[in-house]
Amino acid sequence: MEELHRDQLLGLPSPGKEDADALILPLPLEKTVSYGSGTEGGPHAILEASCQIETFDEQTRVDFERGPRFHTLPPLAVVKSSQDLGDPSGEEAVEHYLQAIEDRIRPLRDRFILSLGGEHTLTCATATALVDDPSELTVVQIDAHADLIDRLDGRRWSHGTVMRRLWERGCRIVQLGIRSLSREEFELAESDDRISTYYAHQLPERWPNALDELRSLRGKVYLTVDVDGLDPSVIPSTGTPQPDGLSWRQTLEIVRAVMVDSPATVVGADVVEFVPSPHPPGCDIVAARLVAKLLANWYVGGRNEGRGTRG
């Protein structure tokens, strides 16, 4: 292969932003993490590690050197100090950044957007910026946590409230791998027909049902992958790891069910809450490979709107 382009996913040369079918958007947001920190370094670590991944995917048979055409955008800068906005809580800084994400993505709706986090709060903006009406959108969430609490540590905008904010805007939510939530979140999920939750302890019995629901999705879909949804034996580097998570194979089955097997239009996806391993290689390359798998399956699905199609 030619010289690596380290600012581009997989180190491959870019066709240019205007000619790309898919855009990779690094979003190093870290303002509301409530335990382990380091997610702001996630996007850079993923891009760096991706340069060590083979550009041929044996499962989908996608050869990234031939297609899809994708371009990695520069990271969207974050206001480093909430004091800059006169907001010690940091909440105003988060809202400011979410608005910046929406402004960045909205003109790019004709492309598939794959965002790299950063904390999960960013999904509030990356998902809704891709549609006119959030009530038309189904958000498929791989996660250890329900993220349906109304406020976390007094904050309305937080990595733990992201799904609550999307639900309030009308999105339908399908959650997989959940194994940490409050009673408030549990009661909301159980009582609302716009939320389907597949708890980790139920997956041995409900796995076929989960895949059937994903394969039957219609309309516009957004896939968000919080890496703590995977078992720590796969990706331990995250702020709030939880035992009994999804295996690598289960995760890829979900990705395929959504992106390839369903007739839905997948408008975007993200990988969030990854913390770079302190002693490389760690699992940085695992997170990078997950990103490549998302892109490969989207390409194989080939039913996306605008220029985000094969052909």
PDB file of C-alpha atoms in Angstrom:
ATOM      1  CA  MET A   1       0.000   0.000   0.000  1.00  0.00           C
ATOM      2  CA  GLU A   2       1.122   3.585  -0.600  1.00  0.00           C
ATOM      3  CA  GLU A   3       2.137   5.990   2.164  1.00  0.00           C
ATOM      4  CA  LEU A   4      -0.345   6.070   5.039  1.00  0.00           C
ATOM      5  CA  HIS A   5      -2.617   9.076   5.394  1.00  0.00           C
ATOM      6  CA  ARG A   6      -2.856   9.152   9.182  1.00  0.00           C
ATOM      7  CA  ASP A   7      -5.585  11.768   9.303  1.00  0.00           C
ATOM      8  CA  GLN A   8      -7.842   9.447   7.279  1.00  0.00           C
ATOM      9  CA  LEU A   9      -9.635   6.285   8.400  1.00  0.00           C
ATOM     10  CA  LEU A  10      -7.607   3.161   7.490  1.00  0.00           C
ATOM     11  CA  GLY A  11      -4.805   5.442   6.323  1.00  0.00           C
ATOM     12  CA  LEU A  12      -6.273   5.470   2.823  1.00  0.00           C
ATOM     13  CA  PRO A  13      -6.155   8.515   0.552  1.00  0.00           C
ATOM     14  CA  SER A  14      -9.355  10.512   0.449  1.00  0.00           C
ATOM     15  CA  PRO A  15     -11.335  11.093  -2.765  1.00  0.00           C
ATOM     16  CA  GLY A  16     -12.062  14.546  -1.352  1.00  0.00           C
ATOM     17  CA  LYS A  17     -14.975  15.684   0.738  1.00  0.00           C
ATOM     18  CA  GLU A  18     -17.182  16.537  -2.230  1.00  0.00           C
ATOM     19  CA  ASP A  19     -16.718  13.170  -3.961  1.00  0.00           C
ATOM     20  CA  ALA A  20     -17.141  11.006  -0.860  1.00  0.00           C
ATOM     21  CA  ASP A  21     -20.266   8.919  -0.280  1.00  0.00           C
ATOM     22  CA  ALA A  22     -19.525   8.557   3.437  1.00  0.00           C
ATOM     23  CA  LEU A  23     -17.995  11.074   5.823  1.00  0.00           C
ATOM     24  CA  ILE A  24     -16.144  10.229   9.045  1.00  0.00           C
ATOM     25  CA  LEU A  25     -16.580  12.951  11.671  1.00  0.00           C
ATOM     26  CA  PRO A  26     -14.345  12.942  14.797  1.00  0.00           C
ATOM     27  CA  LEU A  27     -16.125  14.536  17.785  1.00  0.00           C
ATOM     28  CA  PRO A  28     -13.811  14.692  20.837  1.00  0.00           C
ATOM     29  CA  LEU A  29     -16.523  15.819  23.285  1.00  0.00           C
ATOM     30  CA  GLU A  30     -15.897  15.129  26.974  1.00  0.00           C
ATOM     31  CA  LYS A  31     -17.838  17.340  29.378  1.00  0.00           C
ATOM     32  CA  THR A  32     -20.185  15.182  31.494  1.00  0.00           C
ATOM     33  CA  VAL A  33     -18.463  11.833  32.061  1.00  0.00           C
ATOM     34  CA  SER A  34     -19.351  10.567  35.540  1.00  0.00           C
ATOM     35  CA  TYR A  35     -16.633   7.990  36.253  1.00  0.00           C
ATOM     36  CA  GLY A  36     -13.608   7.188  34.092  1.00  0.00           C
ATOM     37  CA  SER A  37     -12.367   9.899  31.744  1.00  0.00           C
ATOM     38  CA  GLY A  38     -10.478  10.003  28.463  1.00  0.00           C
ATOM     39  CA  THR A  39     -13.206   9.825  25.812  1.00  0.00           C
ATOM     40  CA  GLU A  40     -11.968  13.038  24.211  1.00  0.00           C
ATOM     41  CA  GLY A  41      -8.981  11.047  22.965  1.00  0.00           C
ATOM     42  CA  GLY A  42     -11.151   8.325  21.435  1.00  0.00           C
ATOM     43  CA  PRO A  43     -11.467   9.680  17.876  1.00  0.00           C
ATOM     44  CA  HIS A  44      -7.718  10.210  17.435  1.00  0.00           C
ATOM     45  CA  ALA A  45      -6.865   6.787  18.896  1.00  0.00           C
ATOM     46  CA  ILE A  46      -9.355   5.072  16.590  1.00  0.00           C
ATOM     47  CA  LEU A  47      -7.971   6.802  13.499  1.00  0.00           C
ATOM     48  CA  GLU A  48      -4.396   5.989  14.514  1.00  0.00           C
ATOM     49  CA  ALA A  49      -5.182   2.315  15.159  1.00  0.00           C
ATOM     50  CA  SER A  50      -7.191   2.021  11.939  1.00  0.00           C
ATOM     51  CA  CYS A  51      -3.966   2.436   9.972  1.00  0.00           C
ATOM     52  CA  GLN A  52      -3.026  -1.066  11.185  1.00  0.00           C
ATOM     53  CA  ILE A  53      -6.204  -2.735   9.899  1.00  0.00           C
ATOM     54  CA  GLU A  54      -6.308  -4.683   6.651  1.00  0.00           C
ATOM     55  CA  THR A  55      -8.243  -2.801   3.988  1.00  0.00           C
ATOM     56  CA  PHE A  56     -10.065  -5.971   2.885  1.00  0.00           C
ATOM     57  CA  ASP A  57     -12.907  -7.238   5.078  1.00  0.00           C
ATOM     58  CA  GLU A  58     -13.268 -10.997   4.770  1.00  0.00           C
ATOM     59  CA  GLN A  59     -16.808 -11.114   6.163  1.00  0.00           C
ATOM     60  CA  THR A  60     -18.459  -8.575   3.858  1.00  0.00           C
ATOM     61  CA  ARG A  61     -15.796  -8.916   1.120  1.00  0.00           C
ATOM     62  CA  VAL A  62     -15.537  -5.140   0.976  1.00  0.00           C
ATOM     63  CA  ASP A  63     -12.200  -3.910  -0.363  1.00  0.00           C
ATOM     64  CA  PHE A  64     -11.862  -0.402   1.032  1.00  0.00           C
ATOM     65  CA  GLU A  65      -9.246   0.473  -1.566  1.00  0.00           C
ATOM     66  CA  ARG A  66     -11.994   0.075  -4.193  1.00  0.00           C
ATOM     67  CA  GLY A  67     -15.061   1.331  -2.327  1.00  0.00           C
ATOM     68  CA  PRO A  68     -16.870   2.900  -0.609  1.00  0.00           C
ATOM     69  CA  ARG A  69     -15.582   6.390  -1.204  1.00  0.00           C
ATOM     70  CA  PHE A  70     -15.115   7.993   2.209  1.00  0.00           C
ATOM     71  CA  HIS A  71     -13.422  11.042   3.638  1.00  0.00           C
ATOM     72  CA  THR A  72     -12.407  11.809   7.221  1.00  0.00           C
ATOM     73  CA  LEU A  73     -13.272  15.362   8.218  1.00  0.00           C
ATOM     74  CA  PRO A  74     -11.139  17.396  10.648  1.00  0.00           C
ATOM     75  CA  PRO A  75     -12.203  16.998  14.287  1.00  0.00           C
ATOM     76  CA  LEU A  76     -14.864  19.444  15.424  1.00  0.00           C
ATOM     77  CA  ALA A  77     -13.110  21.508  18.072  1.00  0.00           C
ATOM     78  CA  VAL A  78     -14.492  21.648  21.608  1.00  0.00           C
ATOM     79  CA  VAL A  79     -14.501  24.679  23.887  1.00  0.00           C
ATOM     80  CA  LYS A  80     -11.838  23.527  26.347  1.00  0.00           C
ATOM     81  CA  SER A  81     -13.156  25.277  29.434  1.00  0.00           C
ATOM     82  CA  SER A  82     -16.765  25.719  30.440  1.00  0.00           C
ATOM     83  CA  GLN A  83     -15.569  28.866  32.214  1.00  0.00           C
ATOM     84  CA  ASP A  84     -15.124  30.375  28.758  1.00  0.00           C
ATOM     85  CA  LEU A  85     -18.908  30.418  28.514  1.00  0.00           C
ATOM     86  CA  GLY A  86     -19.460  31.558  32.097  1.00  0.00           C
ATOM     87  CA  ASP A  87     -20.965  28.174  32.965  1.00  0.00           C
ATOM     88  CA  PRO A  88     -19.207  26.253  35.774  1.00  0.00           C
ATOM     89  CA  SER A  89     -21.605  23.279  35.406  1.00  0.00           C
ATOM     90  CA  GLY A  90     -20.466  22.701  31.830  1.00  0.00           C
ATOM     91  CA  GLU A  91     -24.030  22.284  30.570  1.00  0.00           C
ATOM     92  CA  GLU A  92     -23.991  25.409  28.429  1.00  0.00           C
ATOM     93  CA  ALA A  93     -20.728  24.259  26.883  1.00  0.00           C
ATOM     94  CA  VAL A  94     -22.366  20.948  25.947  1.00  0.00           C
ATOM     95  CA  GLU A  95     -25.375  22.691  24.370  1.00  0.00           C
ATOM     96  CA  HIS A  96     -22.999  24.962  22.450  1.00  0.00           C
ATOM     97  CA  TYR A  97     -21.117  21.942  21.094  1.00  0.00           C
ATOM     98  CA  LEU A  98     -24.285  20.041  20.197  1.00  0.00           C
ATOM     99  CA  GLN A  99     -25.460  23.030  18.184  1.00  0.00           C
ATOM    100  CA  ALA A 100     -22.086  23.141  16.438  1.00  0.00           C
ATOM    101  CA  ILE A 101     -22.492  19.440  15.541  1.00  0.00           C
ATOM    102  CA  GLU A 102     -25.936  20.058  14.072  1.00  0.00           C
ATOM    103  CA  ASP A 103     -24.644  22.999  12.053  1.00  0.00           C
ATOM    104  CA  ARG A 104     -21.768  20.851  10.767  1.00  0.00           C
ATOM    105  CA  ILE A 105     -23.893  17.844   9.798  1.00  0.00           C
ATOM    106  CA  ARG A 106     -27.089  19.386   8.463  1.00  0.00           C
ATOM    107  CA  PRO A 107     -25.585  20.459   5.094  1.00  0.00           C
ATOM    108  CA  LEU A 108     -24.132  16.937   4.668  1.00  0.00           C
ATOM    109  CA  ARG A 109     -27.380  14.948   4.815  1.00  0.00           C
ATOM    110  CA  ASP A 110     -26.843  13.568   1.326  1.00  0.00           C
ATOM    111  CA  ARG A 111     -23.967  11.504   2.736  1.00  0.00           C
ATOM    112  CA  PHE A 112     -23.718   8.697   5.281  1.00  0.00           C
ATOM    113  CA  ILE A 113     -22.219  10.209   8.455  1.00  0.00           C
ATOM    114  CA  LEU A 114     -20.153   8.003  10.766  1.00  0.00           C
ATOM    115  CA  SER A 115     -19.190   9.923  13.913  1.00  0.00           C
ATOM    116  CA  LEU A 116     -16.390   9.011  16.318  1.00  0.00           C
ATOM    117  CA  GLY A 117     -16.760  10.019  19.979  1.00  0.00           C
ATOM    118  CA  GLY A 118     -16.269  11.366  22.487  1.00  0.00           C
ATOM    119  CA  GLU A 119     -18.997  10.980  25.084  1.00  0.00           C
ATOM    120  CA  HIS A 120     -22.454   9.673  24.233  1.00  0.00           C
ATOM    121  CA  THR A 121     -24.154  13.064  24.638  1.00  0.00           C
ATOM    122  CA  LEU A 122     -23.090  13.905  21.086  1.00  0.00           C
ATOM    123  CA  THR A 123     -25.671  11.466  19.665  1.00  0.00           C
ATOM    124  CA  CYS A 124     -28.393  13.982  20.602  1.00  0.00           C
ATOM    125  CA  ALA A 125     -27.099  16.103  17.742  1.00  0.00           C
ATOM    126  CA  THR A 126     -25.605  13.599  15.288  1.00  0.00           C
ATOM    127  CA  ALA A 127     -28.866  11.660  14.999  1.00  0.00           C
ATOM    128  CA  THR A 128     -31.403  14.479  14.822  1.00  0.00           C
ATOM    129  CA  ALA A 129     -29.288  16.640  12.493  1.00  0.00           C
ATOM    130  CA  LEU A 130     -29.803  14.012   9.790  1.00  0.00           C
ATOM    131  CA  VAL A 131     -33.612  14.274   9.667  1.00  0.00           C
ATOM    132  CA  ASP A 132     -36.243  17.004   9.428  1.00  0.00           C
ATOM    133  CA  ASP A 133     -38.579  15.277  11.867  1.00  0.00           C
ATOM    134  CA  PRO A 134     -37.055  13.199  14.717  1.00  0.00           C
ATOM    135  CA  SER A 135     -40.350  11.309  15.097  1.00  0.00           C
ATOM    136  CA  GLU A 136     -39.530   9.615  11.777  1.00  0.00           C
ATOM    137  CA  LEU A 137     -36.259   8.249  13.161  1.00  0.00           C
ATOM    138  CA  THR A 138     -35.538   4.941  14.913  1.00  0.00           C
ATOM    139  CA  VAL A 139     -32.379   4.975  17.014  1.00  0.00           C
ATOM    140  CA  VAL A 140     -30.813   1.542  17.540  1.00  0.00           C
ATOM    141  CA  GLN A 141     -28.676   1.694  20.681  1.00  0.00           C
ATOM    142  CA  ILE A 142     -25.973  -0.778  21.713  1.00  0.00           C
ATOM    143  CA  ASP A 143     -25.219   0.120  25.321  1.00  0.00           C
ATOM    144  CA  ALA A 144     -24.738  -1.146  28.864  1.00  0.00           C
ATOM    145  CA  HIS A 145     -26.802   1.773  30.174  1.00  0.00           C
ATOM    146  CA  ALA A 146     -30.338   2.819  29.307  1.00  0.00           C
ATOM    147  CA  ASP A 147     -29.426   6.552  29.239  1.00  0.00           C
ATOM    148  CA  LEU A 148     -33.108   7.379  29.823  1.00  0.00           C
ATOM    149  CA  ILE A 149     -32.761   9.314  33.092  1.00  0.00           C
ATOM    150  CA  ASP A 150     -34.147  12.852  32.991  1.00  0.00           C
ATOM    151  CA  ARG A 151     -31.178  14.383  34.820  1.00  0.00           C
ATOM    152  CA  LEU A 152     -27.803  12.964  35.810  1.00  0.00           C
ATOM    153  CA  ASP A 153     -25.772  14.800  38.446  1.00  0.00           C
ATOM    154  CA  GLY A 154     -28.240  17.646  38.027  1.00  0.00           C
ATOM    155  CA  ARG A 155     -27.565  17.944  34.313  1.00  0.00           C
ATOM    156  CA  ARG A 156     -30.225  17.749  31.628  1.00  0.00           C
ATOM    157  CA  TRP A 157     -27.600  17.308  28.881  1.00  0.00           C
ATOM    158  CA  SER A 158     -25.399  14.362  29.768  1.00  0.00           C
ATOM    159  CA  HIS A 159     -24.050  11.073  28.472  1.00  0.00           C
ATOM    160  CA  GLY A 160     -26.583   9.426  30.786  1.00  0.00           C
ATOM    161  CA  THR A 161     -29.606  11.397  29.505  1.00  0.00           C
ATOM    162  CA  VAL A 162     -28.984  11.139  25.767  1.00  0.00           C
ATOM    163  CA  MET A 163     -31.745   8.625  25.003  1.00  0.00           C
ATOM    164  CA  ARG A 164     -34.229  10.527  27.176  1.00  0.00           C
ATOM    165  CA  ARG A 165     -33.618  13.664  25.102  1.00  0.00           C
ATOM    166  CA  LEU A 166     -34.038  11.730  21.831  1.00  0.00           C
ATOM    167  CA  TRP A 167     -37.209  10.062  23.127  1.00  0.00           C
ATOM    168  CA  GLU A 168     -38.603  13.483  24.087  1.00  0.00           C
ATOM    169  CA  ARG A 169     -38.037  14.661  20.521  1.00  0.00           C
ATOM    170  CA  GLY A 170     -40.132  11.776  19.211  1.00  0.00           C
ATOM    171  CA  CYS A 171     -37.552   9.161  18.241  1.00  0.00           C
ATOM    172  CA  ARG A 172     -38.312   5.482  18.540  1.00  0.00           C
ATOM    173  CA  ILE A 173     -35.561   3.617  20.416  1.00  0.00           C
ATOM    174  CA  VAL A 174     -34.423  -0.014  20.256  1.00  0.00           C
ATOM    175  CA  GLN A 175     -31.922  -0.798  23.032  1.00  0.00           C
ATOM    176  CA  LEU A 176     -29.704  -3.880  23.170  1.00  0.00           C
ATOM    177  CA  GLY A 177     -27.415  -5.128  25.926  1.00  0.00           C
ATOM    178  CA  ILE A 178     -28.820  -2.924  28.700  1.00  0.00           C
ATOM    179  CA  ARG A 179     -27.710  -3.986  32.178  1.00  0.00           C
ATOM    180  CA  SER A 180     -27.499  -0.782  34.219  1.00  0.00           C
ATOM    181  CA  LEU A 181     -30.423   1.603  34.822  1.00  0.00           C
ATOM    182  CA  SER A 182     -32.525   3.286  37.483  1.00  0.00           C
ATOM    183  CA  ARG A 183     -36.070   2.393  38.446  1.00  0.00           C
ATOM    184  CA  GLU A 184     -37.213   5.595  36.715  1.00  0.00           C
ATOM    185  CA  GLU A 185     -35.608   4.459  33.479  1.00  0.00           C
ATOM    186  CA  PHE A 186     -36.942   0.921  33.833  1.00  0.00           C
ATOM    187  CA  GLU A 187     -40.506   2.143  34.317  1.00  0.00           C
ATOM    188  CA  LEU A 188     -40.286   4.486  31.336  1.00  0.00           C
ATOM    189  CA  ALA A 189     -38.920   1.734  29.084  1.00  0.00           C
ATOM    190  CA  GLU A 190     -41.594  -0.719  30.232  1.00  0.00           C
ATOM    191  CA  SER A 191     -44.482   1.715  29.808  1.00  0.00           C
ATOM    192  CA  ASP A 192     -43.711   3.392  26.488  1.00  0.00           C
ATOM    193  CA  ASP A 193     -44.322   1.636  23.174  1.00  0.00           C
ATOM    194  CA  ARG A 194     -41.661   3.742  21.436  1.00  0.00           C
ATOM    195  CA  ILE A 195     -38.943   2.025  23.473  1.00  0.00           C
ATOM    196  CA  SER A 196     -37.936  -1.620  22.945  1.00  0.00           C
ATOM    197  CA  THR A 197     -35.361  -2.839  25.448  1.00  0.00           C
ATOM    198  CA  TYR A 198     -33.460  -6.111  25.247  1.00  0.00           C
ATOM    199  CA  TYR A 199     -31.724  -6.530  28.590  1.00  0.00           C
ATOM    200  CA  ALA A 200     -28.446  -8.415  28.678  1.00  0.00           C
ATOM    201  CA  HIS A 201     -29.797 -11.100  30.981  1.00  0.00           C
ATOM    202  CA  GLN A 202     -32.661 -11.771  28.531  1.00  0.00           C
ATOM    203  CA  LEU A 203     -30.576 -12.108  25.393  1.00  0.00           C
ATOM    204  CA  PRO A 204     -30.038 -15.895  25.547  1.00  0.00           C
ATOM    205  CA  GLU A 205     -33.809 -16.363  25.224  1.00  0.00           C
ATOM    206  CA  ARG A 206     -34.723 -13.217  23.284  1.00  0.00           C
ATOM    207  CA  TRP A 207     -31.857 -13.059  20.778  1.00  0.00           C
ATOM    208  CA  PRO A 208     -33.951 -14.315  17.806  1.00  0.00           C
ATOM    209  CA  ASN A 209     -36.680 -11.797  18.693  1.00  0.00           C
ATOM    210  CA  ALA A 210     -34.163  -8.973  18.857  1.00  0.00           C
ATOM    211  CA  LEU A 211     -32.732  -9.785  15.432  1.00  0.00           C
ATOM    212  CA  ASP A 212     -36.239 -10.150  13.972  1.00  0.00           C
ATOM    213  CA  GLU A 213     -37.179  -6.686  15.226  1.00  0.00           C
ATOM    214  CA  LEU A 214     -34.021  -5.167  13.770  1.00  0.00           C
ATOM    215  CA  ARG A 215     -34.530  -6.892  10.419  1.00  0.00           C
ATOM    216  CA  SER A 216     -38.084  -5.547  10.255  1.00  0.00           C
ATOM    217  CA  LEU A 217     -37.086  -1.896  10.712  1.00  0.00           C
ATOM    218  CA  ARG A 218     -38.501   0.552   8.190  1.00  0.00           C
ATOM    219  CA  GLY A 219     -37.898   4.206   7.431  1.00  0.00           C
ATOM    220  CA  LYS A 220     -34.889   6.129   8.691  1.00  0.00           C
ATOM    221  CA  VAL A 221     -32.572   4.504  11.222  1.00  0.00           C
ATOM    222  CA  TYR A 222     -29.544   5.702  13.180  1.00  0.00           C
ATOM    223  CA  LEU A 223     -27.190   3.228  14.888  1.00  0.00           C
ATOM    224  CA  THR A 224     -25.306   4.332  18.002  1.00  0.00           C
ATOM    225  CA  VAL A 225     -22.697   2.065  19.580  1.00  0.00           C
ATOM    226  CA  ASP A 226     -21.573   2.890  23.086  1.00  0.00           C
ATOM    227  CA  VAL A 227     -18.581   0.591  23.436  1.00  0.00           C
ATOM    228  CA  ASP A 228     -19.521  -0.267  27.015  1.00  0.00           C
ATOM    229  CA  GLY A 229     -22.374  -2.233  25.450  1.00  0.00           C
ATOM    230  CA  LEU A 230     -19.762  -4.816  24.504  1.00  0.00           C
ATOM    231  CA  ASP A 231     -18.415  -7.106  27.179  1.00  0.00           C
ATOM    232  CA  PRO A 232     -15.239  -5.779  28.878  1.00  0.00           C
ATOM    233  CA  SER A 233     -13.422  -8.861  27.599  1.00  0.00           C
ATOM    234  CA  VAL A 234     -13.795  -7.278  24.128  1.00  0.00           C
ATOM    235  CA  ILE A 235     -13.396  -3.570  24.921  1.00  0.00           C
ATOM    236  CA  PRO A 236     -12.391  -2.779  28.516  1.00  0.00           C
ATOM    237  CA  SER A 237     -11.318   0.793  27.706  1.00  0.00           C
ATOM    238  CA  THR A 238     -14.411   2.844  28.477  1.00  0.00           C
ATOM    239  CA  GLY A 239     -15.502   5.111  31.291  1.00  0.00           C
ATOM    240  CA  THR A 240     -18.125   2.854  32.885  1.00  0.00           C
ATOM    241  CA  PRO A 241     -17.557  -0.804  31.896  1.00  0.00           C
ATOM    242  CA  GLN A 242     -20.166  -3.351  32.971  1.00  0.00           C
ATOM    243  CA  PRO A 243     -19.961  -7.176  33.001  1.00  0.00           C
ATOM    244  CA  ASP A 244     -22.175  -9.453  30.875  1.00  0.00           C
ATOM    245  CA  GLY A 245     -22.026  -7.429  27.676  1.00  0.00           C
ATOM    246  CA  LEU A 246     -22.397  -8.289  24.019  1.00  0.00           C
ATOM    247  CA  SER A 247     -19.812 -10.485  22.358  1.00  0.00           C
ATOM    248  CA  TRP A 248     -18.007  -9.348  19.231  1.00  0.00           C
ATOM    249  CA  ARG A 249     -20.081 -11.757  17.164  1.00  0.00           C
ATOM    250  CA  GLN A 250     -23.374 -10.574  18.671  1.00  0.00           C
ATOM    251  CA  THR A 251     -22.413  -6.972  17.988  1.00  0.00           C
ATOM    252  CA  LEU A 252     -21.708  -7.711  14.341  1.00  0.00           C
ATOM    253  CA  GLU A 253     -24.981  -9.633  14.040  1.00  0.00           C
ATOM    254  CA  ILE A 254     -26.786  -6.501  15.215  1.00  0.00           C
ATOM    255  CA  VAL A 255     -24.868  -4.341  12.757  1.00  0.00           C
ATOM    256  CA  ARG A 256     -25.699  -6.683   9.879  1.00  0.00           C
ATOM    257  CA  ALA A 257     -29.357  -6.984  10.872  1.00  0.00           C
ATOM    258  CA  VAL A 258     -29.750  -3.201  10.807  1.00  0.00           C
ATOM    259  CA  MET A 259     -27.553  -2.253   7.871  1.00  0.00           C
ATOM    260  CA  VAL A 260     -27.855  -5.219   5.526  1.00  0.00           C
ATOM    261  CA  ASP A 261     -30.873  -7.361   6.387  1.00  0.00           C
ATOM    262  CA  SER A 262     -33.438  -4.630   7.079  1.00  0.00           C
ATOM    263  CA  PRO A 263     -35.065  -2.483   4.365  1.00  0.00           C
ATOM    264  CA  ALA A 264     -34.432   0.634   6.473  1.00  0.00           C
ATOM    265  CA  THR A 265     -32.496   3.688   5.329  1.00  0.00           C
ATOM    266  CA  VAL A 266     -29.526   3.976   7.674  1.00  0.00           C
ATOM    267  CA  VAL A 267     -28.768   7.697   7.726  1.00  0.00           C
ATOM    268  CA  GLY A 268     -25.831   7.601  10.116  1.00  0.00           C
ATOM    269  CA  ALA A 269     -24.003   5.857  12.934  1.00  0.00           C
ATOM    270  CA  ASP A 270     -21.550   6.524  15.706  1.00  0.00           C
ATOM    271  CA  VAL A 271     -19.081   4.803  18.017  1.00  0.00           C
ATOM    272  CA  VAL A 272     -18.816   6.572  21.383  1.00  0.00           C
ATOM    273  CA  GLU A 273     -17.391   6.365  24.918  1.00  0.00           C
ATOM    274  CA  PHE A 274     -14.114   4.766  23.845  1.00  0.00           C
ATOM    275  CA  VAL A 275     -11.115   5.605  26.018  1.00  0.00           C
ATOM    276  CA  PRO A 276      -7.683   5.072  24.427  1.00  0.00           C
ATOM    277  CA  SER A 277      -5.728   2.267  26.019  1.00  0.00           C
ATOM    278  CA  PRO A 278      -2.951   3.647  28.268  1.00  0.00           C
ATOM    279  CA  HIS A 279      -0.527   1.005  27.034  1.00  0.00           C
ATOM    280  CA  PRO A 280      -0.932   0.471  23.282  1.00  0.00           C
ATOM    281  CA  PRO A 281      -1.913  -1.538  21.450  1.00  0.00           C
ATOM    282  CA  GLY A 282      -4.568  -2.336  24.083  1.00  0.00           C
ATOM    283  CA  CYS A 283      -7.973  -2.468  22.431  1.00  0.00           C
ATOM    284  CA  ASP A 284      -7.680   0.658  20.259  1.00  0.00           C
ATOM    285  CA  ILE A 285      -7.474  -1.569  17.217  1.00  0.00           C
ATOM    286  CA  VAL A 286     -10.660  -3.390  18.282  1.00  0.00           C
ATOM    287  CA  ALA A 287     -12.568  -0.093  18.366  1.00  0.00           C
ATOM    288  CA  ALA A 288     -11.084   0.839  15.008  1.00  0.00           C
ATOM    289  CA  ARG A 289     -12.105  -2.481  13.518  1.00  0.00           C
ATOM    290  CA  LEU A 290     -15.638  -1.954  14.800  1.00  0.00           C
ATOM    291  CA  VAL A 291     -15.752   1.363  12.945  1.00  0.00           C
ATOM    292  CA  ALA A 292     -14.533  -0.335   9.765  1.00  0.00           C
ATOM    293  CA  LYS A 293     -17.193  -3.050  10.179  1.00  0.00           C
ATOM    294  CA  LEU A 294     -19.916  -0.407  10.430  1.00  0.00           C
ATOM    295  CA  LEU A 295     -18.700   1.233   7.236  1.00  0.00           C
ATOM    296  CA  ALA A 296     -18.409  -2.090   5.380  1.00  0.00           C
ATOM    297  CA  ASN A 297     -21.900  -3.231   6.352  1.00  0.00           C
ATOM    298  CA  TRP A 298     -23.398   0.129   5.415  1.00  0.00           C
ATOM    299  CA  TYR A 299     -21.773  -0.203   2.002  1.00  0.00           C
ATOM    300  CA  VAL A 300     -23.047  -3.745   1.513  1.00  0.00           C
ATOM    301  CA  GLY A 301     -26.558  -2.627   2.519  1.00  0.00           C
ATOM    302  CA  GLY A 302     -26.494  -0.178  -0.365  1.00  0.00           C
ATOM    303  CA  ARG A 303     -29.996   1.261   0.158  1.00  0.00           C
ATOM    304  CA  ASN A 304     -29.085   4.657   1.545  1.00  0.00           C
ATOM    305  CA  GLU A 305     -30.410   7.902   0.120  1.00  0.00           C
ATOM    306  CA  GLY A 306     -28.545  10.457  -1.940  1.00  0.00           C
ATOM    307  CA  ARG A 307     -24.977   9.623  -2.851  1.00  0.00           C
ATOM    308  CA  GLY A 308     -24.731   7.094  -0.012  1.00  0.00           C
ATOM    309  CA  THR A 309     -25.381   4.120  -2.301  1.00  0.00           C
ATOM    310  CA  ARG A 310     -23.319   1.687  -4.225  1.00  0.00           C
ATOM    311  CA  GLY A 311     -23.304   1.917  -7.928  1.00  0.00           C
TER     312      GLY A 311
END
